[in-house]
mmCIF file with all atom_site columns, C-alpha atoms and ligand atoms in Angstrom:
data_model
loop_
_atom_site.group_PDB
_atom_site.id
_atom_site.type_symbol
_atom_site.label_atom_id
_atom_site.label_alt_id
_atom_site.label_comp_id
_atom_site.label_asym_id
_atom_site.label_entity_id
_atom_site.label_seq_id
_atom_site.pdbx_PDB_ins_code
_atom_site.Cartn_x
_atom_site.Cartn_y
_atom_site.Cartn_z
_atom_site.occupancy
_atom_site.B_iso_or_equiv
_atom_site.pdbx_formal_charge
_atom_site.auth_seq_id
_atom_site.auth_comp_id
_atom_site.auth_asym_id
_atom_site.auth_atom_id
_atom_site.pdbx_PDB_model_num
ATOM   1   C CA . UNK A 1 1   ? -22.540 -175.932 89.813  1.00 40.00 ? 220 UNK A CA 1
ATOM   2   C CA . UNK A 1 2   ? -22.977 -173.312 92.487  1.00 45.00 ? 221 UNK A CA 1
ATOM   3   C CA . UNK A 1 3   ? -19.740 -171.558 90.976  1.00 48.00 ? 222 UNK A CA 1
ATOM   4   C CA . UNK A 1 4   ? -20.979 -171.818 87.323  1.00 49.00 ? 223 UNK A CA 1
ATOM   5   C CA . UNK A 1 5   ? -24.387 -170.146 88.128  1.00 48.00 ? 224 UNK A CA 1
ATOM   6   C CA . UNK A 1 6   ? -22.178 -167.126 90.094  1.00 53.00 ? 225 UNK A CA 1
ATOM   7   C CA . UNK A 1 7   ? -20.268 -166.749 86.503  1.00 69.00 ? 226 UNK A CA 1
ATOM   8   C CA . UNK A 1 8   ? -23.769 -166.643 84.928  1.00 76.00 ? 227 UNK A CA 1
ATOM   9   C CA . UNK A 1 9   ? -24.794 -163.629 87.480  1.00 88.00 ? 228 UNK A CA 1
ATOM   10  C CA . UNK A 1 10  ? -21.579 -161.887 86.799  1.00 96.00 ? 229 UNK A CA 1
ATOM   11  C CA . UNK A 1 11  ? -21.445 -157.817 86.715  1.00 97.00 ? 230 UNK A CA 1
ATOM   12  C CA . UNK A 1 12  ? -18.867 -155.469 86.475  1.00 98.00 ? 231 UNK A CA 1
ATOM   13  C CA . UNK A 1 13  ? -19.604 -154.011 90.083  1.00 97.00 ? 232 UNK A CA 1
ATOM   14  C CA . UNK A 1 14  ? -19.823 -157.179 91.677  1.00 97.00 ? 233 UNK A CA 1
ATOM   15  C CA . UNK A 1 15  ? -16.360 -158.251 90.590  1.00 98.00 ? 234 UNK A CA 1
ATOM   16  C CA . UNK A 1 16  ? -14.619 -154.837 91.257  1.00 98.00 ? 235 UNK A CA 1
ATOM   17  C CA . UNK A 1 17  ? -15.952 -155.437 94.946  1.00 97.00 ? 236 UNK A CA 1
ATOM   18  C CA . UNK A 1 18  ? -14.824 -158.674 95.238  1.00 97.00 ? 237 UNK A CA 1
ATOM   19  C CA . UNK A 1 19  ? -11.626 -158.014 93.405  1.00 97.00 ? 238 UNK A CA 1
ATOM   20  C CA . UNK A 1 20  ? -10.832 -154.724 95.227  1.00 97.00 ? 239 UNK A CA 1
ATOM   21  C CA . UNK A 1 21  ? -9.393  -156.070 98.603  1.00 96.00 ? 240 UNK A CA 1
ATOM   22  C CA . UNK A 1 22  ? -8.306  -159.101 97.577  1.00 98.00 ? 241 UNK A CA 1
ATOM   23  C CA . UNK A 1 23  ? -5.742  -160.725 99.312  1.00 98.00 ? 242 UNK A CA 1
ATOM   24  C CA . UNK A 1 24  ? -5.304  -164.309 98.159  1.00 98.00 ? 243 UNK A CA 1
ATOM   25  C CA . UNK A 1 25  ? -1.516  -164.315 97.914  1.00 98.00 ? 244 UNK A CA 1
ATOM   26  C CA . UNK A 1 26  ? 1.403   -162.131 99.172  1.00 97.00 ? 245 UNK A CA 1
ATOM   27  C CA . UNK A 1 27  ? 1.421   -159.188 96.238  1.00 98.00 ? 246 UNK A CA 1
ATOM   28  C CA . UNK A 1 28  ? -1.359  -157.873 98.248  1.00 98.00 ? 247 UNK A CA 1
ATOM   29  C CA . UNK A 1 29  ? 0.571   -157.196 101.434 1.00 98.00 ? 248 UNK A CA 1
ATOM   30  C CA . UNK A 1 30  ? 3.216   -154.959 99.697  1.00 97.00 ? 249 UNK A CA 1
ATOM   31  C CA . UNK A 1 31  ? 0.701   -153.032 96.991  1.00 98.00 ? 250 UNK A CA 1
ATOM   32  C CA . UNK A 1 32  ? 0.127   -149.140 97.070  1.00 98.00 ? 251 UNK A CA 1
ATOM   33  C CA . UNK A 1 33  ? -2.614  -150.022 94.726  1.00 98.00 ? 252 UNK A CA 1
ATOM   34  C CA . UNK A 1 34  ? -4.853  -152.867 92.854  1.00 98.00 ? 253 UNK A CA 1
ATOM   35  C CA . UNK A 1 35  ? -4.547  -152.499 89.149  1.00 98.00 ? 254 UNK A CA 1
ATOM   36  C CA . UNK A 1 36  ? -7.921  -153.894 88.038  1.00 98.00 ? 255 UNK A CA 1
ATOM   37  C CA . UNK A 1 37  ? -8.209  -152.872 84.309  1.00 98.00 ? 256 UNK A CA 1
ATOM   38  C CA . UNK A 1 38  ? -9.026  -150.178 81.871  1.00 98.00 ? 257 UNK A CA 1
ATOM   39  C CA . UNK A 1 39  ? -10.934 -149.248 79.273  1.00 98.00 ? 258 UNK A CA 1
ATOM   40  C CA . UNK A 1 40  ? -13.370 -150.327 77.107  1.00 98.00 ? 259 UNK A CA 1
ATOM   41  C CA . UNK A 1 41  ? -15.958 -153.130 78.876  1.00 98.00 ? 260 UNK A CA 1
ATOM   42  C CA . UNK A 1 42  ? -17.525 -153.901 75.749  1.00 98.00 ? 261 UNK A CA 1
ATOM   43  C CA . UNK A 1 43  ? -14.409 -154.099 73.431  1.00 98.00 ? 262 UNK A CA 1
ATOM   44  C CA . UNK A 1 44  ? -13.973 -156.398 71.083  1.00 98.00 ? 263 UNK A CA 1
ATOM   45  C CA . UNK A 1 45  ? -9.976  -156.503 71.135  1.00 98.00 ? 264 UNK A CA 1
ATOM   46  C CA . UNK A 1 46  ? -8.724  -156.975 74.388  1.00 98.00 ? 265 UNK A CA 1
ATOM   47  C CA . UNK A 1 47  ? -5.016  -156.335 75.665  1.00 98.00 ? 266 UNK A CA 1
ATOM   48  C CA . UNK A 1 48  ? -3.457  -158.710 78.438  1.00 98.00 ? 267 UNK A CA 1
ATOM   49  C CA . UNK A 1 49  ? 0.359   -158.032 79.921  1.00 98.00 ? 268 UNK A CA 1
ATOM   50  C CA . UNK A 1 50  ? 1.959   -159.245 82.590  1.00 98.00 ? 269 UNK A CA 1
ATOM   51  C CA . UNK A 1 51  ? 1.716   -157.331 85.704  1.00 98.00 ? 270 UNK A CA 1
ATOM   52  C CA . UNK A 1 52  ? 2.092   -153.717 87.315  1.00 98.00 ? 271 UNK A CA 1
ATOM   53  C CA . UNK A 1 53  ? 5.189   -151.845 87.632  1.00 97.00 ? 272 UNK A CA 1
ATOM   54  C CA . UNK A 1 54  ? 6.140   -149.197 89.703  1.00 97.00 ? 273 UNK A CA 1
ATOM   55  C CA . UNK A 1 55  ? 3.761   -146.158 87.794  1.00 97.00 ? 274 UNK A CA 1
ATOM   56  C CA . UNK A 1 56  ? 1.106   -148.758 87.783  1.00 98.00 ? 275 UNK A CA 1
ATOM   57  C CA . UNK A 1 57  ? 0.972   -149.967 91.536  1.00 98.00 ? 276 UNK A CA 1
ATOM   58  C CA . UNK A 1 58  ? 1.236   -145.865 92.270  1.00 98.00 ? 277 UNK A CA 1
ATOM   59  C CA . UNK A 1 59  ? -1.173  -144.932 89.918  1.00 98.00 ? 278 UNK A CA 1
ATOM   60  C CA . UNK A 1 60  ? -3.710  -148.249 90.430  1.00 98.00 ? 279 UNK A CA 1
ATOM   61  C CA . UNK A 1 61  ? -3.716  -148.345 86.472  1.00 98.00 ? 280 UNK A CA 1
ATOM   62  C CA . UNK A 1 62  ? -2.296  -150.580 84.017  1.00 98.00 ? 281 UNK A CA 1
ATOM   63  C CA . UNK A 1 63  ? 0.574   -149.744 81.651  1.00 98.00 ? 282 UNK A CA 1
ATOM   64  C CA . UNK A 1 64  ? 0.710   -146.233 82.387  1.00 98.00 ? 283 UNK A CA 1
ATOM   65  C CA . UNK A 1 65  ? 4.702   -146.216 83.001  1.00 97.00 ? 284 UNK A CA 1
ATOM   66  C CA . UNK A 1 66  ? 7.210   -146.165 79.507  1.00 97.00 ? 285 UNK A CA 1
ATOM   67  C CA . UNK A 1 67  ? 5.908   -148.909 78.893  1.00 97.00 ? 286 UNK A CA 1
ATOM   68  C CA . UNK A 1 68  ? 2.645   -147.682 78.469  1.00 98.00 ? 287 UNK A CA 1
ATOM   69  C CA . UNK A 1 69  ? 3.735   -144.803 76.406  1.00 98.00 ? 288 UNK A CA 1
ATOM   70  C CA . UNK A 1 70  ? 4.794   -146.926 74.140  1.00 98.00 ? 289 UNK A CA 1
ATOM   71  C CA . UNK A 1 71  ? 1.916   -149.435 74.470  1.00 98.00 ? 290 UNK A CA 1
ATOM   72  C CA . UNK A 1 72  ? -0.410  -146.334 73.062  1.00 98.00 ? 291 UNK A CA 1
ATOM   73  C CA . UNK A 1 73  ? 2.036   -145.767 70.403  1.00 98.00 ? 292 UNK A CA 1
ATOM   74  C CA . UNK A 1 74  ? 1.755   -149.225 69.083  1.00 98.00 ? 293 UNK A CA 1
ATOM   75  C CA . UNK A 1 75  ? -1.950  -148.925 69.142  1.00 98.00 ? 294 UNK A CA 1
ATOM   76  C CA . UNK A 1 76  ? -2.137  -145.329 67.504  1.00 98.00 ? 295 UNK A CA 1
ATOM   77  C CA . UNK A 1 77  ? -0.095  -147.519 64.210  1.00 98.00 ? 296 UNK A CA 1
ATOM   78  C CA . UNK A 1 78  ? -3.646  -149.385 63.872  1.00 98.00 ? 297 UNK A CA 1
ATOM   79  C CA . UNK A 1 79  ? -5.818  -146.688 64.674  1.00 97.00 ? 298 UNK A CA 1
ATOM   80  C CA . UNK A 1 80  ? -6.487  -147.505 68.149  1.00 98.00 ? 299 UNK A CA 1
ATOM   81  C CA . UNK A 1 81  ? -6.838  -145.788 71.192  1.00 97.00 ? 300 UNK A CA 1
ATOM   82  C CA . UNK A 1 82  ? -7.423  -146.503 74.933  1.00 96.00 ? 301 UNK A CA 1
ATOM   83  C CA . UNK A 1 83  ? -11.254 -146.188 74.658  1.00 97.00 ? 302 UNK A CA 1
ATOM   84  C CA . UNK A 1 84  ? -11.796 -148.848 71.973  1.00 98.00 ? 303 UNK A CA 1
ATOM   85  C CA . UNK A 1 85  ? -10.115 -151.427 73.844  1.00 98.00 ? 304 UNK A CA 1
ATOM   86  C CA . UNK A 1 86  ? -9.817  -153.249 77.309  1.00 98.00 ? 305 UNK A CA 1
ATOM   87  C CA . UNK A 1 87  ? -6.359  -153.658 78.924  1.00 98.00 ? 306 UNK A CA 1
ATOM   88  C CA . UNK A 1 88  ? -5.578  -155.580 81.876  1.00 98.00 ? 307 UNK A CA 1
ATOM   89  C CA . UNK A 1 89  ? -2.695  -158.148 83.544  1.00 98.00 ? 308 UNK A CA 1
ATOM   90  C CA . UNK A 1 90  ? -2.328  -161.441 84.855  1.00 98.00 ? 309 UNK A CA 1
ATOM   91  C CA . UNK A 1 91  ? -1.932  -160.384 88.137  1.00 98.00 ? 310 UNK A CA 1
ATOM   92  C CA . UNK A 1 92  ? -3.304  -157.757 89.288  1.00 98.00 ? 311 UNK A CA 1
ATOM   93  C CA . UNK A 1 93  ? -0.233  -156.502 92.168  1.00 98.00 ? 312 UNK A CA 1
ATOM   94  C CA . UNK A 1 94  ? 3.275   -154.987 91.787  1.00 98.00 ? 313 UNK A CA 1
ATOM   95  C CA . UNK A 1 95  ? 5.369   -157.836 92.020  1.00 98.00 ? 314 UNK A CA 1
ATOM   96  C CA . UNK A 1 96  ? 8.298   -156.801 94.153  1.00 96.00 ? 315 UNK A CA 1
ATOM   97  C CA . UNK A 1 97  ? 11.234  -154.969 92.147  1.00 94.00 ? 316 UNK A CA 1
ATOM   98  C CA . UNK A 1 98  ? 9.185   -156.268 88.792  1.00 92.00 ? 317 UNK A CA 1
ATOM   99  C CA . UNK A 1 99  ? 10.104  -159.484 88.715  1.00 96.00 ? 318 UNK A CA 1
ATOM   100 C CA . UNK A 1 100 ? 8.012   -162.147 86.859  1.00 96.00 ? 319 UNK A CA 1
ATOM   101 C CA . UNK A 1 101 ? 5.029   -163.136 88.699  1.00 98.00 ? 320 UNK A CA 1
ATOM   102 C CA . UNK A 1 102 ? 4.992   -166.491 90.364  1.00 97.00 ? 321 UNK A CA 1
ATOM   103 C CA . UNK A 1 103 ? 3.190   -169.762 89.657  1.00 97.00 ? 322 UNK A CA 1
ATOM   104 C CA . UNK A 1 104 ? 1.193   -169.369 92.746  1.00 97.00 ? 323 UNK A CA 1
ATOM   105 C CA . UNK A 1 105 ? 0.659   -165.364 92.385  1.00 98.00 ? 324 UNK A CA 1
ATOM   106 C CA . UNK A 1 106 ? -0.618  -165.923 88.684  1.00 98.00 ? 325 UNK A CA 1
ATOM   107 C CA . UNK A 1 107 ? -2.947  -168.890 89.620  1.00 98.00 ? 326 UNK A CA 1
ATOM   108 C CA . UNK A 1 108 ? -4.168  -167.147 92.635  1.00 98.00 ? 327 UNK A CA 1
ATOM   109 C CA . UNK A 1 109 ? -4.966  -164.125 90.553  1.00 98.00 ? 328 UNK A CA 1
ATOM   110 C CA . UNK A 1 110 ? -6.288  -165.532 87.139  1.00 98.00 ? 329 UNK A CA 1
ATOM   111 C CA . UNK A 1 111 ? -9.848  -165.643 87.970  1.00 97.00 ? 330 UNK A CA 1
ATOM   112 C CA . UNK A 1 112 ? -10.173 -162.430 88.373  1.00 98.00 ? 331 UNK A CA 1
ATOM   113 C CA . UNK A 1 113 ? -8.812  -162.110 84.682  1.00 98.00 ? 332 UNK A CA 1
ATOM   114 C CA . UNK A 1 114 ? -11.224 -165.134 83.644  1.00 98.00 ? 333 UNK A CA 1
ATOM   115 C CA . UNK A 1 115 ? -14.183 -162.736 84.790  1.00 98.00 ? 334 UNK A CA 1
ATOM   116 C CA . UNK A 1 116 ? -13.140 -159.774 83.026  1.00 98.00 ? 335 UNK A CA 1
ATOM   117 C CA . UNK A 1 117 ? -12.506 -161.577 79.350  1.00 98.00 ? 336 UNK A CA 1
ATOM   118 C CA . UNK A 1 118 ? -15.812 -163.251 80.476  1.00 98.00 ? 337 UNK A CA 1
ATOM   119 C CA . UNK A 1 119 ? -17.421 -159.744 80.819  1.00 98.00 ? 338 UNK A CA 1
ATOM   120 C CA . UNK A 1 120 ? -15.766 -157.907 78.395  1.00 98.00 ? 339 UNK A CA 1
ATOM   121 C CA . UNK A 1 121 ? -16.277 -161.288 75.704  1.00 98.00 ? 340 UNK A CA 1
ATOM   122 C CA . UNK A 1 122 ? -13.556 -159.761 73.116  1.00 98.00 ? 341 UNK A CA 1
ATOM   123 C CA . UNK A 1 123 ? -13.506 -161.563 69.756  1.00 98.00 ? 342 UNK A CA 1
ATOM   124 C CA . UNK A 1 124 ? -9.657  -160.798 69.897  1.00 98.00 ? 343 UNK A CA 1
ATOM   125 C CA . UNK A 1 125 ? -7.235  -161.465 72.470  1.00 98.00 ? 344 UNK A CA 1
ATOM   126 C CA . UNK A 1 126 ? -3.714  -159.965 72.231  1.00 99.00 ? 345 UNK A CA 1
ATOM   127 C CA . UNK A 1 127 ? -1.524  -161.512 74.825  1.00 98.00 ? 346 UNK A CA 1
ATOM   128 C CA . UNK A 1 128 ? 1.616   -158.775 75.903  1.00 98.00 ? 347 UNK A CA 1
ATOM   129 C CA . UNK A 1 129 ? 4.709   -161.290 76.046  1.00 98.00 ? 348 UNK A CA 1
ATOM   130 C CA . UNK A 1 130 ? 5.796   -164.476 76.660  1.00 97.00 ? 349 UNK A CA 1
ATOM   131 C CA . UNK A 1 131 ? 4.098   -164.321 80.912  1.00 98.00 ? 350 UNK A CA 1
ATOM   132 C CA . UNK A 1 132 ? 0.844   -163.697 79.387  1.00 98.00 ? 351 UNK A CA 1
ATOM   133 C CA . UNK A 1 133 ? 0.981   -165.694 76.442  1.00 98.00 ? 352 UNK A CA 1
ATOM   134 C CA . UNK A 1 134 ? 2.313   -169.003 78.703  1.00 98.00 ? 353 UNK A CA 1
ATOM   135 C CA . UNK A 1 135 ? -0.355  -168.509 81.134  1.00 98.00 ? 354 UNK A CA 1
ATOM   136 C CA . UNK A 1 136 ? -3.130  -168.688 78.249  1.00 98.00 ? 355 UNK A CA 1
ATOM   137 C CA . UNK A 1 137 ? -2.256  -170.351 75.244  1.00 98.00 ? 356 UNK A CA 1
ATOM   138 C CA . UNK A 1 138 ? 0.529   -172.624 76.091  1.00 98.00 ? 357 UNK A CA 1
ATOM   139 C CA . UNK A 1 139 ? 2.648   -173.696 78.604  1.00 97.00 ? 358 UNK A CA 1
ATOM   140 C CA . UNK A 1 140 ? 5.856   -173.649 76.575  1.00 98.00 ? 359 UNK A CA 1
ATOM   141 C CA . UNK A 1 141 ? 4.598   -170.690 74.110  1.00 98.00 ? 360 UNK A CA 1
ATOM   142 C CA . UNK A 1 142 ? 7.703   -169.369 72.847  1.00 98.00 ? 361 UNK A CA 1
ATOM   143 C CA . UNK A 1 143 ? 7.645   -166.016 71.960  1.00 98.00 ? 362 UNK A CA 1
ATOM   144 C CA . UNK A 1 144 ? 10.129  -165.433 69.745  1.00 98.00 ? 363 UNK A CA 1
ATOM   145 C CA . UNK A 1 145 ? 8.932   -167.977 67.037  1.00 98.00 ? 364 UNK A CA 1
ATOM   146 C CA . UNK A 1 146 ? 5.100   -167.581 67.945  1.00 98.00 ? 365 UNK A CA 1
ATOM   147 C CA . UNK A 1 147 ? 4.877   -164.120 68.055  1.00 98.00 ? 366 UNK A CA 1
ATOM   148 C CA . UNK A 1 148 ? 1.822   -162.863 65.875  1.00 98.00 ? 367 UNK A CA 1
ATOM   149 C CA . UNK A 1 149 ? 0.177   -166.165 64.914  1.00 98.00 ? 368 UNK A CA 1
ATOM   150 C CA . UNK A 1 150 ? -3.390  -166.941 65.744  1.00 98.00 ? 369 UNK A CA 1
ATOM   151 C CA . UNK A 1 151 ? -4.432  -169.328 68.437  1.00 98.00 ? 370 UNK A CA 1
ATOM   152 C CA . UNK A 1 152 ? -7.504  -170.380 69.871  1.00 98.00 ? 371 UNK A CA 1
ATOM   153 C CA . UNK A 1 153 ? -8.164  -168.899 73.873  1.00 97.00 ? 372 UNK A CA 1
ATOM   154 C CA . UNK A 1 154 ? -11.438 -170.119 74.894  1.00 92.00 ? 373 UNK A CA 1
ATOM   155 C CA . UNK A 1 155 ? -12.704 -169.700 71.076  1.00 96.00 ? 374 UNK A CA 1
ATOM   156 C CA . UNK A 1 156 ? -11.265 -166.994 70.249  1.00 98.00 ? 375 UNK A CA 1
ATOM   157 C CA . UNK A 1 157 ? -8.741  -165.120 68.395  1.00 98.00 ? 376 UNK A CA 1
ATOM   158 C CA . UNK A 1 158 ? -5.473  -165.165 70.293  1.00 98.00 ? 377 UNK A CA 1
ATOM   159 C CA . UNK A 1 159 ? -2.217  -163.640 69.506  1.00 98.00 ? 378 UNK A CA 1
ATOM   160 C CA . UNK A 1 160 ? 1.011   -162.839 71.737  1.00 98.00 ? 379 UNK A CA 1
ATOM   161 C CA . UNK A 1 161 ? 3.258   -159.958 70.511  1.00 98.00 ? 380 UNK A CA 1
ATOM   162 C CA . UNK A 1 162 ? 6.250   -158.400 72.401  1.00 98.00 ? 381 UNK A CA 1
ATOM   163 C CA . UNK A 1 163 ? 5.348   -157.308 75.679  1.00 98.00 ? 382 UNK A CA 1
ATOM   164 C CA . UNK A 1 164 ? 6.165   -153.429 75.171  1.00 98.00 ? 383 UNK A CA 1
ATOM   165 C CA . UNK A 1 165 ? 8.860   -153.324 77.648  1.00 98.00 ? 384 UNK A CA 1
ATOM   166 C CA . UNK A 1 166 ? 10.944  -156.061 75.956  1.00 98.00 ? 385 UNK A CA 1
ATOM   167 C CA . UNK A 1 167 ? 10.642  -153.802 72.638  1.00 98.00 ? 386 UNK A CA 1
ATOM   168 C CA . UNK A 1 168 ? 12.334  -150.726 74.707  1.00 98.00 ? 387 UNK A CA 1
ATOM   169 C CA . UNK A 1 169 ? 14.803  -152.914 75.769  1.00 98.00 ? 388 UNK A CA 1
ATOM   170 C CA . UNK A 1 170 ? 15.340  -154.462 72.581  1.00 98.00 ? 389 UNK A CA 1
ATOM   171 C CA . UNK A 1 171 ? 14.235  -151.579 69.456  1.00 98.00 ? 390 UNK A CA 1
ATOM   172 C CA . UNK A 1 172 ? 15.334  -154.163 66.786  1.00 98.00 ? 391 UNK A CA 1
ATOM   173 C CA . UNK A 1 173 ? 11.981  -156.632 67.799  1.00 98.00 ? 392 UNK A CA 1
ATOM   174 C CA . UNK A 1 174 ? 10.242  -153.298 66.675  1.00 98.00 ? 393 UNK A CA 1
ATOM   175 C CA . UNK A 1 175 ? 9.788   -154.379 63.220  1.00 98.00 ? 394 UNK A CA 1
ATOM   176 C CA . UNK A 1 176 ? 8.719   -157.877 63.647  1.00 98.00 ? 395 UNK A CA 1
ATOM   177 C CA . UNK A 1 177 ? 6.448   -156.297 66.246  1.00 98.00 ? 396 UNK A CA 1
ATOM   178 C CA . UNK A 1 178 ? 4.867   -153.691 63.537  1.00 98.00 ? 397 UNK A CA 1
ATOM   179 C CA . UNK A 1 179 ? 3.871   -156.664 61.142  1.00 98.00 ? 398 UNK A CA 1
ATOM   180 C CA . UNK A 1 180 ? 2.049   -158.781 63.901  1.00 98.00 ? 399 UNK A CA 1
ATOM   181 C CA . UNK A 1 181 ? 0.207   -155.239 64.701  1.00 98.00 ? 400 UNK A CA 1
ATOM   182 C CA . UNK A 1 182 ? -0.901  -155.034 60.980  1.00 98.00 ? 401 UNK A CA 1
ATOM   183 C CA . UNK A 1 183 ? -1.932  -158.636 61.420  1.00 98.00 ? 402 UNK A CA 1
ATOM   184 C CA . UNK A 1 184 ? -4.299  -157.848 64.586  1.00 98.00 ? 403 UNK A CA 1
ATOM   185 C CA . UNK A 1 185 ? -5.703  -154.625 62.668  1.00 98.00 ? 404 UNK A CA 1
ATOM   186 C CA . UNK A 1 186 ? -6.509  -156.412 58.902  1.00 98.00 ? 405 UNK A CA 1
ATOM   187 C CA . UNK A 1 187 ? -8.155  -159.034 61.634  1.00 98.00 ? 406 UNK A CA 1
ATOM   188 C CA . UNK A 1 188 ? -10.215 -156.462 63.346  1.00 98.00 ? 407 UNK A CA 1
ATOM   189 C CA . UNK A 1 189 ? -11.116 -154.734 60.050  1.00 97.00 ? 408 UNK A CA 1
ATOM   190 C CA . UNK A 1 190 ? -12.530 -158.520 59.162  1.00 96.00 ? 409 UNK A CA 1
ATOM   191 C CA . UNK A 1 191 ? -14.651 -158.102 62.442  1.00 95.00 ? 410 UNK A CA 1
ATOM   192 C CA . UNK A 1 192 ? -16.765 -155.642 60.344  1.00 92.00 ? 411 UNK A CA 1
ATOM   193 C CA . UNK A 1 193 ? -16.387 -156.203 56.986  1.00 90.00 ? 412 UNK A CA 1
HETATM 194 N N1 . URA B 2 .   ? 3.809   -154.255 82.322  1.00 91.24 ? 282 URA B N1 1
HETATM 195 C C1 . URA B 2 .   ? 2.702   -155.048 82.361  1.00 91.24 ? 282 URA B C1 1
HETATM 196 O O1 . URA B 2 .   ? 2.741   -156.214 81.997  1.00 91.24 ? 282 URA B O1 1
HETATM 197 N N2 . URA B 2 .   ? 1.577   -154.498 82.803  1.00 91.24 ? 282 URA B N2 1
HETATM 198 C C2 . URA B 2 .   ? 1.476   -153.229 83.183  1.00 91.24 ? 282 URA B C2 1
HETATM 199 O O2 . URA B 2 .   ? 0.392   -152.809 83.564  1.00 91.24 ? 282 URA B O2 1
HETATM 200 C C3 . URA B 2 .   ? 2.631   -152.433 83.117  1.00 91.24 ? 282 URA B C3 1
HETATM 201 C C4 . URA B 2 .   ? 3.787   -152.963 82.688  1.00 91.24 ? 282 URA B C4 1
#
């Protein structure tokens, strides 16, 4: 009860100051920086990956390494920029040499997350990769079927596409990837039509 009412009294400051030193599992001992989120607080499409990587953790902003780079590309294809949307990660530490975040990091860490779609209250969530996509819409999402279909997150719009650093790895997801973008942009054009 105590907990819900908290949610209810919810602001942006108040979480960024309880977020900021947080130290609930062991990402926090070996961070240069928290990456809390940027953006848009009042977007209505809102980006989740995975995690920081080395650029983010120095820079204590998400997806600001390669995959980043091409993270704004894929948004400039549907007319999107970093202002118009909110972007932020599972867990909010570098996990050491990149590797996927843990069980215990992610469910130490998700609340934060929960506060920020809370917050933010996008219409549209677009999950980056299969880490993201597992933690919200299923356990066993797989990614390479379920890619750009809708799902319902907490009611509302939810789709997982290619976490950006799997399509530098891999170029030929690229055009699977571009379709599922088109799907997310006739959806937003829906949002005010
Ligand atoms: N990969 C992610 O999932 N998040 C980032 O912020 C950067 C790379």
């Amino acid at each position: 009860m105590d907990f819900f009412k908290e949610e209810q009294n919810d602001s942006w400051e108040r979480l960024r100051a309880e977020c900021g030193g947080c130290m609930r599992c062991e990402l926090g001992k070996t961070r240069h920086n928290l990456v809390f989120g940027v953006g848009n607080e009042q977007a209505d499409v809102m980006f989740i990956g995975e995690g920081p990587g080395e650029q983010e953790d120095l820079k204590g902003e998400p997806f600001v390494g390669p995959a980043g780079k091409l993270l704004d590309t894929m948004l400039e294809l549907i007319d999107l920029d970093r202002t118009q949307v909110y972007i932020a990660n599972i867990v909010k530490c570098r996990p050491p040499r990149n590797r996927d975040p843990l069980p215990d990091e992610q469910a130490a860490c998700v609340g934060w997350l929960d506060r920020q779609i809370a917050l933010v209250d996008p219409k549209i969530i677009v999950f980056l990769g299969r880490i993201a996509a597992m933690a919200f819409i299923k356990s066993d999402f797989r990614i390479t079927r379920e890619h750009g279909q809708w799902f319902d997150v907490q009611g509302r719009k939810a789709m997982a596409i290619y976490h950006p650093s799997a399509l530098l790895r891999d170029p030929s997801k690229r055009p699977e990837t571009f379709v599922d973008l088109k799907t997310l942009q006739r959806e937003i054009k829906n949002l005010y039509a």
